[in-house]
PDB file of C-alpha atoms in Angstrom:
ATOM      1  CA  MET V  22      22.124  -1.532  -9.898  1.00  0.00           C
ATOM      2  CA  LEU V  23      19.175   0.824 -10.119  1.00  0.00           C
ATOM      3  CA  ARG V  24      20.180   4.451 -10.146  1.00  0.00           C
ATOM      4  CA  ARG V  25      17.991   4.895  -7.123  1.00  0.00           C
ATOM      5  CA  GLY V  26      16.465   2.296  -4.841  1.00  0.00           C
ATOM      6  CA  LEU V  27      13.251   2.129  -2.968  1.00  0.00           C
ATOM      7  CA  ILE V  28      13.992   3.249   0.572  1.00  0.00           C
ATOM      8  CA  LEU V  29      11.456   3.109   3.353  1.00  0.00           C
ATOM      9  CA  ALA V  30      12.868   4.995   6.315  1.00  0.00           C
ATOM     10  CA  GLY V  31      11.658   6.982   9.247  1.00  0.00           C
ATOM     11  CA  LEU V  32       7.982   6.060   9.140  1.00  0.00           C
ATOM     12  CA  LEU V  33       8.482   2.307   9.360  1.00  0.00           C
ATOM     13  CA  THR V  34      12.217   2.232  10.203  1.00  0.00           C
ATOM     14  CA  VAL V  35      12.743  -0.548   7.712  1.00  0.00           C
ATOM     15  CA  ALA V  36      14.991  -0.046   4.686  1.00  0.00           C
ATOM     16  CA  LEU V  37      13.672  -1.317   1.395  1.00  0.00           C
ATOM     17  CA  SER V  38      15.351  -1.018  -1.978  1.00  0.00           C
ATOM     18  CA  ALA V  39      14.982  -2.373  -5.493  1.00  0.00           C
ATOM     19  CA  CYS V  40      17.908  -3.229  -7.719  1.00  0.00           C
ATOM     20  CA  GLY V  41      18.483  -4.225 -11.331  1.00  0.00           C
ATOM     21  CA  GLU V  42      19.971  -2.986 -14.562  1.00  0.00           C
ATOM     22  CA  THR V  43      19.005   0.457 -15.812  1.00  0.00           C
ATOM     23  CA  ALA V  44      16.539   0.513 -18.697  1.00  0.00           C
ATOM     24  CA  THR V  45      17.716   2.206 -21.849  1.00  0.00           C
ATOM     25  CA  SER V  46      14.386   3.896 -22.571  1.00  0.00           C
ATOM     26  CA  ALA V  47      10.859   4.346 -21.291  1.00  0.00           C
ATOM     27  CA  GLU V  48       9.828   1.468 -23.552  1.00  0.00           C
ATOM     28  CA  GLN V  49      11.932  -0.999 -21.557  1.00  0.00           C
ATOM     29  CA  PRO V  50      11.366  -1.888 -17.894  1.00  0.00           C
ATOM     30  CA  THR V  51      14.235  -1.701 -15.477  1.00  0.00           C
ATOM     31  CA  THR V  52      15.143  -5.374 -15.622  1.00  0.00           C
ATOM     32  CA  ARG V  53      16.397  -7.633 -12.889  1.00  0.00           C
ATOM     33  CA  PRO V  54      16.584 -11.376 -12.270  1.00  0.00           C
ATOM     34  CA  PRO V  55      13.068 -12.323 -11.199  1.00  0.00           C
ATOM     35  CA  PRO V  56      12.944 -13.659  -7.637  1.00  0.00           C
ATOM     36  CA  SER V  57      10.580 -16.475  -6.807  1.00  0.00           C
ATOM     37  CA  ALA V  58       7.135 -15.591  -5.557  1.00  0.00           C
ATOM     38  CA  THR V  59       8.109 -16.339  -1.966  1.00  0.00           C
ATOM     39  CA  ALA V  60      11.830 -15.690  -1.600  1.00  0.00           C
ATOM     40  CA  GLN V  61      14.340 -12.881  -1.871  1.00  0.00           C
ATOM     41  CA  ARG V  62      17.705 -13.189  -3.560  1.00  0.00           C
ATOM     42  CA  GLY V  63      20.326 -13.899  -0.929  1.00  0.00           C
ATOM     43  CA  GLN V  64      24.055 -13.490  -0.446  1.00  0.00           C
ATOM     44  CA  GLY V  65      23.766  -9.876   0.612  1.00  0.00           C
ATOM     45  CA  SER V  66      21.541  -8.715  -2.264  1.00  0.00           C
ATOM     46  CA  PRO V  67      19.392  -5.671  -1.489  1.00  0.00           C
ATOM     47  CA  TYR V  68      15.895  -6.270  -0.211  1.00  0.00           C
ATOM     48  CA  GLU V  69      13.345  -6.126  -3.047  1.00  0.00           C
ATOM     49  CA  ILE V  70       9.623  -5.561  -3.062  1.00  0.00           C
ATOM     50  CA  LEU V  71       8.368  -8.752  -4.655  1.00  0.00           C
ATOM     51  CA  GLY V  72       5.822  -8.336  -7.395  1.00  0.00           C
ATOM     52  CA  SER V  73       6.734  -4.715  -8.118  1.00  0.00           C
ATOM     53  CA  GLN V  74       7.988  -3.147 -11.339  1.00  0.00           C
ATOM     54  CA  VAL V  75      10.302  -0.193 -11.946  1.00  0.00           C
ATOM     55  CA  TRP V  76      10.032   1.832 -15.152  1.00  0.00           C
ATOM     56  CA  ASP V  77      12.018   4.805 -16.427  1.00  0.00           C
ATOM     57  CA  VAL V  78       9.715   7.656 -17.496  1.00  0.00           C
ATOM     58  CA  PRO V  79      11.862  10.712 -18.278  1.00  0.00           C
ATOM     59  CA  ASP V  80      10.620  14.264 -18.646  1.00  0.00           C
ATOM     60  CA  PRO V  81      11.537  15.465 -22.162  1.00  0.00           C
ATOM     61  CA  VAL V  82      10.966  19.113 -21.244  1.00  0.00           C
ATOM     62  CA  SER V  83      13.215  19.418 -18.195  1.00  0.00           C
ATOM     63  CA  GLY V  84      15.577  16.653 -19.269  1.00  0.00           C
ATOM     64  CA  ARG V  85      15.273  15.056 -15.843  1.00  0.00           C
ATOM     65  CA  ASP V  86      14.962  11.318 -15.412  1.00  0.00           C
ATOM     66  CA  TYR V  87      12.222   9.972 -13.186  1.00  0.00           C
ATOM     67  CA  GLN V  88      11.022   6.478 -12.423  1.00  0.00           C
ATOM     68  CA  VAL V  89       7.611   5.062 -11.638  1.00  0.00           C
ATOM     69  CA  PHE V  90       7.152   2.081  -9.348  1.00  0.00           C
ATOM     70  CA  VAL V  91       4.175  -0.162 -10.149  1.00  0.00           C
ATOM     71  CA  ALA V  92       2.394  -2.822  -8.111  1.00  0.00           C
ATOM     72  CA  LEU V  93      -0.516  -4.675  -9.696  1.00  0.00           C
ATOM     73  CA  PRO V  94      -3.415  -5.945  -7.599  1.00  0.00           C
ATOM     74  CA  PRO V  95      -3.610  -9.640  -6.632  1.00  0.00           C
ATOM     75  CA  GLY V  96      -6.433 -10.407  -9.059  1.00  0.00           C
ATOM     76  CA  TYR V  97      -4.921  -8.632 -12.066  1.00  0.00           C
ATOM     77  CA  ASP V  98      -3.950 -11.733 -14.065  1.00  0.00           C
ATOM     78  CA  ALA V  99      -7.087 -13.685 -13.211  1.00  0.00           C
ATOM     79  CA  ASP V 100      -9.513 -11.245 -14.868  1.00  0.00           C
ATOM     80  CA  PRO V 101      -8.040  -9.954 -18.144  1.00  0.00           C
ATOM     81  CA  ASN V 102     -11.136  -7.905 -18.980  1.00  0.00           C
ATOM     82  CA  ARG V 103     -11.211  -5.884 -15.780  1.00  0.00           C
ATOM     83  CA  ARG V 104      -9.925  -2.334 -15.565  1.00  0.00           C
ATOM     84  CA  TYR V 105      -8.706  -0.959 -12.257  1.00  0.00           C
ATOM     85  CA  PRO V 106      -8.582   2.372 -10.496  1.00  0.00           C
ATOM     86  CA  VAL V 107      -5.053   3.729 -10.154  1.00  0.00           C
ATOM     87  CA  LEU V 108      -3.607   5.308  -7.048  1.00  0.00           C
ATOM     88  CA  TYR V 109      -0.676   7.615  -7.819  1.00  0.00           C
ATOM     89  CA  VAL V 110       1.416   8.495  -4.780  1.00  0.00           C
ATOM     90  CA  THR V 111       4.111  11.129  -4.405  1.00  0.00           C
ATOM     91  CA  ASP V 112       7.296  10.535  -2.356  1.00  0.00           C
ATOM     92  CA  ALA V 113       7.378   6.972  -3.615  1.00  0.00           C
ATOM     93  CA  ASP V 114      10.615   6.107  -1.847  1.00  0.00           C
ATOM     94  CA  TYR V 115       8.733   5.664   1.423  1.00  0.00           C
ATOM     95  CA  ALA V 116       5.055   5.816   0.457  1.00  0.00           C
ATOM     96  CA  PHE V 117       4.991   3.092  -2.207  1.00  0.00           C
ATOM     97  CA  PRO V 118       5.977   0.163   0.051  1.00  0.00           C
ATOM     98  CA  ILE V 119       3.757   1.398   2.893  1.00  0.00           C
ATOM     99  CA  LEU V 120       0.684   1.619   0.663  1.00  0.00           C
ATOM    100  CA  ARG V 121       1.327  -1.726  -0.963  1.00  0.00           C
ATOM    101  CA  GLN V 122       1.343  -3.478   2.383  1.00  0.00           C
ATOM    102  CA  ILE V 123      -1.598  -1.514   3.795  1.00  0.00           C
ATOM    103  CA  ALA V 124      -3.754  -2.495   0.805  1.00  0.00           C
ATOM    104  CA  ARG V 125      -2.902  -6.156   1.292  1.00  0.00           C
ATOM    105  CA  ARG V 126      -3.192  -6.272   5.060  1.00  0.00           C
ATOM    106  CA  VAL V 127      -6.495  -4.410   5.398  1.00  0.00           C
ATOM    107  CA  ASN V 128      -8.105  -6.967   3.062  1.00  0.00           C
ATOM    108  CA  LEU V 129      -6.852 -10.080   4.878  1.00  0.00           C
ATOM    109  CA  ASP V 130     -10.190 -10.865   6.535  1.00  0.00           C
ATOM    110  CA  GLY V 131     -12.252  -9.883   3.520  1.00  0.00           C
ATOM    111  CA  PRO V 132     -12.381  -7.001   1.044  1.00  0.00           C
ATOM    112  CA  ARG V 133     -12.520  -3.548   2.600  1.00  0.00           C
ATOM    113  CA  ILE V 134     -10.495  -1.717  -0.044  1.00  0.00           C
ATOM    114  CA  GLU V 135     -11.125  -2.176  -3.744  1.00  0.00           C
ATOM    115  CA  GLU V 136      -8.219  -3.655  -5.665  1.00  0.00           C
ATOM    116  CA  PHE V 137      -6.206  -0.966  -7.443  1.00  0.00           C
ATOM    117  CA  ILE V 138      -3.030  -0.415  -9.422  1.00  0.00           C
ATOM    118  CA  LEU V 139      -0.467   1.386  -7.289  1.00  0.00           C
ATOM    119  CA  VAL V 140       1.949   3.793  -8.976  1.00  0.00           C
ATOM    120  CA  GLY V 141       4.751   5.419  -7.014  1.00  0.00           C
ATOM    121  CA  LEU V 142       6.167   8.707  -8.309  1.00  0.00           C
ATOM    122  CA  SER V 143       9.911   8.848  -7.685  1.00  0.00           C
ATOM    123  CA  TYR V 144      12.184  11.781  -7.117  1.00  0.00           C
ATOM    124  CA  ALA V 145      14.360  12.922 -10.006  1.00  0.00           C
ATOM    125  CA  VAL V 146      17.168  10.430 -10.559  1.00  0.00           C
ATOM    126  CA  GLY V 147      20.466  11.687  -9.209  1.00  0.00           C
ATOM    127  CA  GLU V 148      18.881  14.246  -6.876  1.00  0.00           C
ATOM    128  CA  GLY V 149      18.205  14.015  -3.193  1.00  0.00           C
ATOM    129  CA  GLY V 150      14.589  13.674  -2.222  1.00  0.00           C
ATOM    130  CA  ALA V 151      14.508  17.025  -0.449  1.00  0.00           C
ATOM    131  CA  ALA V 152      15.698  18.936  -3.506  1.00  0.00           C
ATOM    132  CA  SER V 153      13.453  17.112  -5.955  1.00  0.00           C
ATOM    133  CA  ARG V 154      10.235  17.368  -3.948  1.00  0.00           C
ATOM    134  CA  THR V 155      10.877  20.976  -2.889  1.00  0.00           C
ATOM    135  CA  ARG V 156      11.027  21.972  -6.551  1.00  0.00           C
ATOM    136  CA  ASP V 157       8.419  19.649  -8.053  1.00  0.00           C
ATOM    137  CA  TYR V 158       5.691  19.802  -5.415  1.00  0.00           C
ATOM    138  CA  THR V 159       5.537  23.550  -4.719  1.00  0.00           C
ATOM    139  CA  PRO V 160       3.200  25.930  -6.598  1.00  0.00           C
ATOM    140  CA  VAL V 161       5.090  29.242  -6.427  1.00  0.00           C
ATOM    141  CA  ALA V 162       8.722  30.274  -6.388  1.00  0.00           C
ATOM    142  CA  ILE V 163       9.874  31.747  -3.099  1.00  0.00           C
ATOM    143  CA  ASN V 164      13.535  31.079  -3.951  1.00  0.00           C
ATOM    144  CA  ASP V 165      15.499  29.387  -6.733  1.00  0.00           C
ATOM    145  CA  ARG V 166      14.735  25.933  -5.348  1.00  0.00           C
ATOM    146  CA  THR V 167      10.937  26.103  -5.447  1.00  0.00           C
ATOM    147  CA  GLY V 168       7.991  26.693  -7.749  1.00  0.00           C
ATOM    148  CA  GLY V 169       8.222  23.784 -10.194  1.00  0.00           C
ATOM    149  CA  GLY V 170       4.766  22.411  -9.439  1.00  0.00           C
ATOM    150  CA  ALA V 171       3.157  23.480 -12.723  1.00  0.00           C
ATOM    151  CA  ALA V 172       5.956  21.947 -14.809  1.00  0.00           C
ATOM    152  CA  TYR V 173       5.754  18.715 -12.818  1.00  0.00           C
ATOM    153  CA  GLN V 174       1.983  18.660 -13.260  1.00  0.00           C
ATOM    154  CA  THR V 175       2.511  18.866 -17.026  1.00  0.00           C
ATOM    155  CA  TYR V 176       4.982  15.982 -16.806  1.00  0.00           C
ATOM    156  CA  LEU V 177       2.417  13.860 -14.972  1.00  0.00           C
ATOM    157  CA  LYS V 178      -0.275  14.690 -17.521  1.00  0.00           C
ATOM    158  CA  THR V 179       1.760  14.209 -20.693  1.00  0.00           C
ATOM    159  CA  GLN V 180       4.157  11.425 -19.683  1.00  0.00           C
ATOM    160  CA  VAL V 181       3.194   9.411 -16.608  1.00  0.00           C
ATOM    161  CA  LEU V 182      -0.558   9.035 -17.055  1.00  0.00           C
ATOM    162  CA  PRO V 183      -0.320   7.984 -20.743  1.00  0.00           C
ATOM    163  CA  PHE V 184       2.562   5.649 -19.908  1.00  0.00           C
ATOM    164  CA  ILE V 185       0.556   3.814 -17.250  1.00  0.00           C
ATOM    165  CA  GLU V 186      -2.684   3.731 -19.230  1.00  0.00           C
ATOM    166  CA  ASP V 187      -0.960   2.430 -22.370  1.00  0.00           C
ATOM    167  CA  ARG V 188       0.648  -0.496 -20.532  1.00  0.00           C
ATOM    168  CA  PHE V 189      -1.803  -1.555 -17.840  1.00  0.00           C
ATOM    169  CA  ARG V 190      -5.547  -2.051 -17.582  1.00  0.00           C
ATOM    170  CA  ALA V 191      -6.028   1.274 -15.871  1.00  0.00           C
ATOM    171  CA  ASP V 192      -9.385   3.026 -15.757  1.00  0.00           C
ATOM    172  CA  PRO V 193      -8.691   6.636 -16.809  1.00  0.00           C
ATOM    173  CA  ALA V 194     -11.916   7.758 -15.172  1.00  0.00           C
ATOM    174  CA  ARG V 195     -10.726   6.542 -11.774  1.00  0.00           C
ATOM    175  CA  ARG V 196      -7.382   8.136 -11.033  1.00  0.00           C
ATOM    176  CA  ILE V 197      -6.541   9.091  -7.459  1.00  0.00           C
ATOM    177  CA  LEU V 198      -3.599  11.211  -6.325  1.00  0.00           C
ATOM    178  CA  LEU V 199      -2.263  10.796  -2.805  1.00  0.00           C
ATOM    179  CA  GLY V 200       0.282  13.239  -1.445  1.00  0.00           C
ATOM    180  CA  HIS V 201       1.594  14.003   2.025  1.00  0.00           C
ATOM    181  CA  SER V 202       3.036  17.360   3.148  1.00  0.00           C
ATOM    182  CA  TYR V 203       4.427  19.012  -0.011  1.00  0.00           C
ATOM    183  CA  GLY V 204       2.760  16.147  -1.890  1.00  0.00           C
ATOM    184  CA  GLY V 205      -0.607  17.212  -0.460  1.00  0.00           C
ATOM    185  CA  LEU V 206       0.136  20.755  -1.569  1.00  0.00           C
ATOM    186  CA  LEU V 207       0.763  19.473  -5.096  1.00  0.00           C
ATOM    187  CA  GLY V 208      -2.548  17.619  -4.989  1.00  0.00           C
ATOM    188  CA  ALA V 209      -4.392  20.810  -4.066  1.00  0.00           C
ATOM    189  CA  GLN V 210      -2.623  22.701  -6.850  1.00  0.00           C
ATOM    190  CA  ILE V 211      -3.734  20.158  -9.447  1.00  0.00           C
ATOM    191  CA  MET V 212      -7.253  20.079  -8.031  1.00  0.00           C
ATOM    192  CA  PHE V 213      -7.696  23.835  -8.544  1.00  0.00           C
ATOM    193  CA  THR V 214      -5.911  24.153 -11.876  1.00  0.00           C
ATOM    194  CA  GLU V 215      -6.978  20.954 -13.623  1.00  0.00           C
ATOM    195  CA  PRO V 216      -9.426  19.104 -11.360  1.00  0.00           C
ATOM    196  CA  GLY V 217     -10.353  16.527 -13.979  1.00  0.00           C
ATOM    197  CA  LEU V 218      -6.813  15.184 -14.143  1.00  0.00           C
ATOM    198  CA  PHE V 219      -7.710  12.984 -11.165  1.00  0.00           C
ATOM    199  CA  ASP V 220     -11.143  12.140  -9.862  1.00  0.00           C
ATOM    200  CA  GLY V 221      -9.948  11.675  -6.286  1.00  0.00           C
ATOM    201  CA  TYR V 222      -7.446  13.448  -4.053  1.00  0.00           C
ATOM    202  CA  ILE V 223      -6.041  12.334  -0.706  1.00  0.00           C
ATOM    203  CA  LEU V 224      -4.431  15.430   0.785  1.00  0.00           C
ATOM    204  CA  GLY V 225      -2.303  14.400   3.752  1.00  0.00           C
ATOM    205  CA  SER V 226      -1.023  17.091   6.130  1.00  0.00           C
ATOM    206  CA  PRO V 227      -0.861  19.511   3.169  1.00  0.00           C
ATOM    207  CA  SER V 228       1.682  22.292   3.538  1.00  0.00           C
ATOM    208  CA  PHE V 229      -0.824  25.113   3.127  1.00  0.00           C
ATOM    209  CA  TRP V 230       1.559  27.460   4.962  1.00  0.00           C
ATOM    210  CA  PHE V 231       3.893  27.451   1.940  1.00  0.00           C
ATOM    211  CA  GLY V 232       4.335  30.746   0.095  1.00  0.00           C
ATOM    212  CA  ASP V 233       2.402  32.719   2.704  1.00  0.00           C
ATOM    213  CA  HIS V 234      -0.594  30.432   2.175  1.00  0.00           C
ATOM    214  CA  ALA V 235      -0.462  30.685  -1.608  1.00  0.00           C
ATOM    215  CA  MET V 236      -2.900  27.783  -2.015  1.00  0.00           C
ATOM    216  CA  MET V 237      -5.630  29.714  -0.234  1.00  0.00           C
ATOM    217  CA  ARG V 238      -5.260  32.416  -2.877  1.00  0.00           C
ATOM    218  CA  THR V 239      -5.357  29.783  -5.616  1.00  0.00           C
ATOM    219  CA  GLU V 240      -8.606  28.430  -4.214  1.00  0.00           C
ATOM    220  CA  ALA V 241     -10.083  31.942  -4.079  1.00  0.00           C
ATOM    221  CA  ASP V 242      -9.143  32.516  -7.712  1.00  0.00           C
ATOM    222  CA  TYR V 243     -10.787  29.214  -8.636  1.00  0.00           C
ATOM    223  CA  ALA V 244     -13.962  30.079  -6.722  1.00  0.00           C
ATOM    224  CA  ARG V 245     -14.364  33.376  -8.554  1.00  0.00           C
ATOM    225  CA  ALA V 246     -14.499  31.555 -11.884  1.00  0.00           C
ATOM    226  CA  HIS V 247     -16.167  28.236 -11.009  1.00  0.00           C
ATOM    227  CA  THR V 248     -19.231  26.931  -9.199  1.00  0.00           C
ATOM    228  CA  ALA V 249     -18.304  23.261  -9.601  1.00  0.00           C
ATOM    229  CA  LEU V 250     -15.352  21.229  -8.367  1.00  0.00           C
ATOM    230  CA  PRO V 251     -15.759  17.647  -9.619  1.00  0.00           C
ATOM    231  CA  ALA V 252     -13.572  15.779  -7.146  1.00  0.00           C
ATOM    232  CA  ARG V 253     -13.679  13.310  -4.293  1.00  0.00           C
ATOM    233  CA  VAL V 254     -11.404  14.606  -1.552  1.00  0.00           C
ATOM    234  CA  HIS V 255     -10.187  13.167   1.729  1.00  0.00           C
ATOM    235  CA  MET V 256      -7.973  15.247   4.013  1.00  0.00           C
ATOM    236  CA  TYR V 257      -6.092  14.232   7.134  1.00  0.00           C
ATOM    237  CA  VAL V 258      -3.718  15.898   9.569  1.00  0.00           C
ATOM    238  CA  GLY V 259      -2.114  14.828  12.851  1.00  0.00           C
ATOM    239  CA  ALA V 260      -3.377  16.403  16.076  1.00  0.00           C
ATOM    240  CA  TYR V 261       0.174  17.371  17.062  1.00  0.00           C
ATOM    241  CA  GLU V 262       0.754  19.373  13.865  1.00  0.00           C
ATOM    242  CA  ALA V 263       0.101  22.684  15.612  1.00  0.00           C
ATOM    243  CA  PRO V 264       2.006  25.048  17.906  1.00  0.00           C
ATOM    244  CA  GLY V 265       1.876  23.654  21.416  1.00  0.00           C
ATOM    245  CA  GLY V 266       1.195  20.186  20.087  1.00  0.00           C
ATOM    246  CA  GLY V 267       4.422  18.866  21.529  1.00  0.00           C
ATOM    247  CA  ARG V 268       6.397  17.997  18.401  1.00  0.00           C
ATOM    248  CA  ASN V 269       6.618  18.879  14.690  1.00  0.00           C
ATOM    249  CA  ASN V 270       4.727  22.044  15.530  1.00  0.00           C
ATOM    250  CA  ARG V 271       6.466  24.770  13.542  1.00  0.00           C
ATOM    251  CA  TYR V 272       3.284  25.535  11.596  1.00  0.00           C
ATOM    252  CA  ASP V 273      -0.404  25.439  12.536  1.00  0.00           C
ATOM    253  CA  MET V 274      -1.264  22.725  10.047  1.00  0.00           C
ATOM    254  CA  VAL V 275      -4.300  21.647  12.062  1.00  0.00           C
ATOM    255  CA  GLY V 276      -5.699  25.155  11.842  1.00  0.00           C
ATOM    256  CA  ASP V 277      -4.832  25.450   8.159  1.00  0.00           C
ATOM    257  CA  ASN V 278      -6.556  22.145   7.460  1.00  0.00           C
ATOM    258  CA  ALA V 279      -9.690  23.279   9.287  1.00  0.00           C
ATOM    259  CA  ARG V 280      -9.762  26.631   7.480  1.00  0.00           C
ATOM    260  CA  PHE V 281      -9.280  24.963   4.115  1.00  0.00           C
ATOM    261  CA  GLU V 282     -12.071  22.469   4.813  1.00  0.00           C
ATOM    262  CA  ALA V 283     -14.418  25.238   5.960  1.00  0.00           C
ATOM    263  CA  ARG V 284     -13.658  27.268   2.875  1.00  0.00           C
ATOM    264  CA  LEU V 285     -14.410  24.356   0.531  1.00  0.00           C
ATOM    265  CA  ARG V 286     -17.677  23.606   2.300  1.00  0.00           C
ATOM    266  CA  SER V 287     -18.751  27.237   2.212  1.00  0.00           C
ATOM    267  CA  ARG V 288     -18.443  27.340  -1.580  1.00  0.00           C
ATOM    268  CA  ASN V 289     -21.040  24.596  -2.085  1.00  0.00           C
ATOM    269  CA  TYR V 290     -19.097  23.411  -5.104  1.00  0.00           C
ATOM    270  CA  ALA V 291     -21.187  21.149  -7.330  1.00  0.00           C
ATOM    271  CA  GLY V 292     -19.614  17.707  -7.707  1.00  0.00           C
ATOM    272  CA  LEU V 293     -17.386  17.941  -4.633  1.00  0.00           C
ATOM    273  CA  THR V 294     -17.456  15.264  -1.947  1.00  0.00           C
ATOM    274  CA  LEU V 295     -15.247  16.022   1.035  1.00  0.00           C
ATOM    275  CA  SER V 296     -14.168  14.275   4.198  1.00  0.00           C
ATOM    276  CA  SER V 297     -11.557  15.477   6.664  1.00  0.00           C
ATOM    277  CA  GLU V 298     -10.146  14.296   9.960  1.00  0.00           C
ATOM    278  CA  VAL V 299      -7.652  15.163  12.665  1.00  0.00           C
ATOM    279  CA  LEU V 300      -5.885  12.005  13.824  1.00  0.00           C
ATOM    280  CA  ASN V 301      -5.127  11.956  17.536  1.00  0.00           C
ATOM    281  CA  ASP V 302      -1.665  11.153  18.921  1.00  0.00           C
ATOM    282  CA  GLU V 303       0.002  11.738  15.534  1.00  0.00           C
ATOM    283  CA  ASP V 304       2.507  14.287  14.272  1.00  0.00           C
ATOM    284  CA  HIS V 305       3.721  15.176  10.792  1.00  0.00           C
ATOM    285  CA  LEU V 306       6.003  12.148  10.589  1.00  0.00           C
ATOM    286  CA  THR V 307       3.918   9.464  12.278  1.00  0.00           C
ATOM    287  CA  VAL V 308       0.528  10.296  10.759  1.00  0.00           C
ATOM    288  CA  ALA V 309       1.180   9.086   7.198  1.00  0.00           C
ATOM    289  CA  PRO V 310       0.551   5.304   7.523  1.00  0.00           C
ATOM    290  CA  ARG V 311      -2.677   5.858   9.446  1.00  0.00           C
ATOM    291  CA  GLY V 312      -3.759   8.659   7.126  1.00  0.00           C
ATOM    292  CA  PHE V 313      -2.997   6.498   4.090  1.00  0.00           C
ATOM    293  CA  THR V 314      -5.227   3.754   5.482  1.00  0.00           C
ATOM    294  CA  HIS V 315      -8.123   6.099   6.155  1.00  0.00           C
ATOM    295  CA  GLY V 316      -7.739   7.700   2.732  1.00  0.00           C
ATOM    296  CA  LEU V 317      -7.936   4.341   0.981  1.00  0.00           C
ATOM    297  CA  LEU V 318     -11.025   3.376   2.966  1.00  0.00           C
ATOM    298  CA  ALA V 319     -12.639   6.724   2.126  1.00  0.00           C
ATOM    299  CA  LEU V 320     -11.958   6.833  -1.629  1.00  0.00           C
ATOM    300  CA  LEU V 321     -11.508   3.161  -2.566  1.00  0.00           C
ATOM    301  CA  PRO V 322     -14.007   1.209  -0.453  1.00  0.00           C
ATOM    302  CA  ALA V 323     -14.579  -2.346  -1.581  1.00  0.00           C
ATOM    303  CA  ARG V 324     -17.485  -2.744  -3.955  1.00  0.00           C
ATOM    304  CA  ASP V 325     -20.310  -5.139  -3.177  1.00  0.00           C
TER     305      ASP V 325
END
């Protein structure tokens, strides 16, 4: 049994998990009996995401074990000379299965999203999601459970990206990072400290309130030293993510999003393309699937 399964809960209210035997190293995939292309294993076996792969990619610095979940595009085997953009998504336990199905469904009546390799970034094995993401996705330490964003960024750069690009036909010039909430905060951190690590960023309901708006200070530091920000950025936030919005309104994330967008536009950064939207009738929990869809359409539109 995998040490952690894929679980999609809350946003879609459907539980999904992947099972198999644990790989002994990052060179071996997490193996499992391959299901047919159209059927799940029965007799009470956990639900699997057909066509996906699970790989162990540990962090040698922290000693933590992580996994990456991979889904290849439908045309991957048919064109062995083609390289694909890669979408890396945080909070893979819920985001990976949502994105995989969005990419397939949106293209049912013809291509609207370019085919891409999807890579889900798991939480640390053996930790709860809340603990892992609170440490790994936050840029500064406000207590002993936060502030591991820089170390996690190094892990992505030195372990995950080379792992994916060594094993799959990934285009290193077309990496996109998608993160929601703390994941969006991590995306902003990477964008201002090492913008070339990804060429595109989908920042979903980013937690700019964290650390007394520490990311605003990071952006100001970046602006003092740089006139260019080579990145394609799409931001989204739910209209209810503000005080008085009715639910999930502890922080003014709508206002923070607007201030962050205005600040980026005022800098006139060379190389920056930016789109941003407030999605009506959505809160912090419901906005992700819709925001994911809009982000894919914005940064990975189908090519003619």
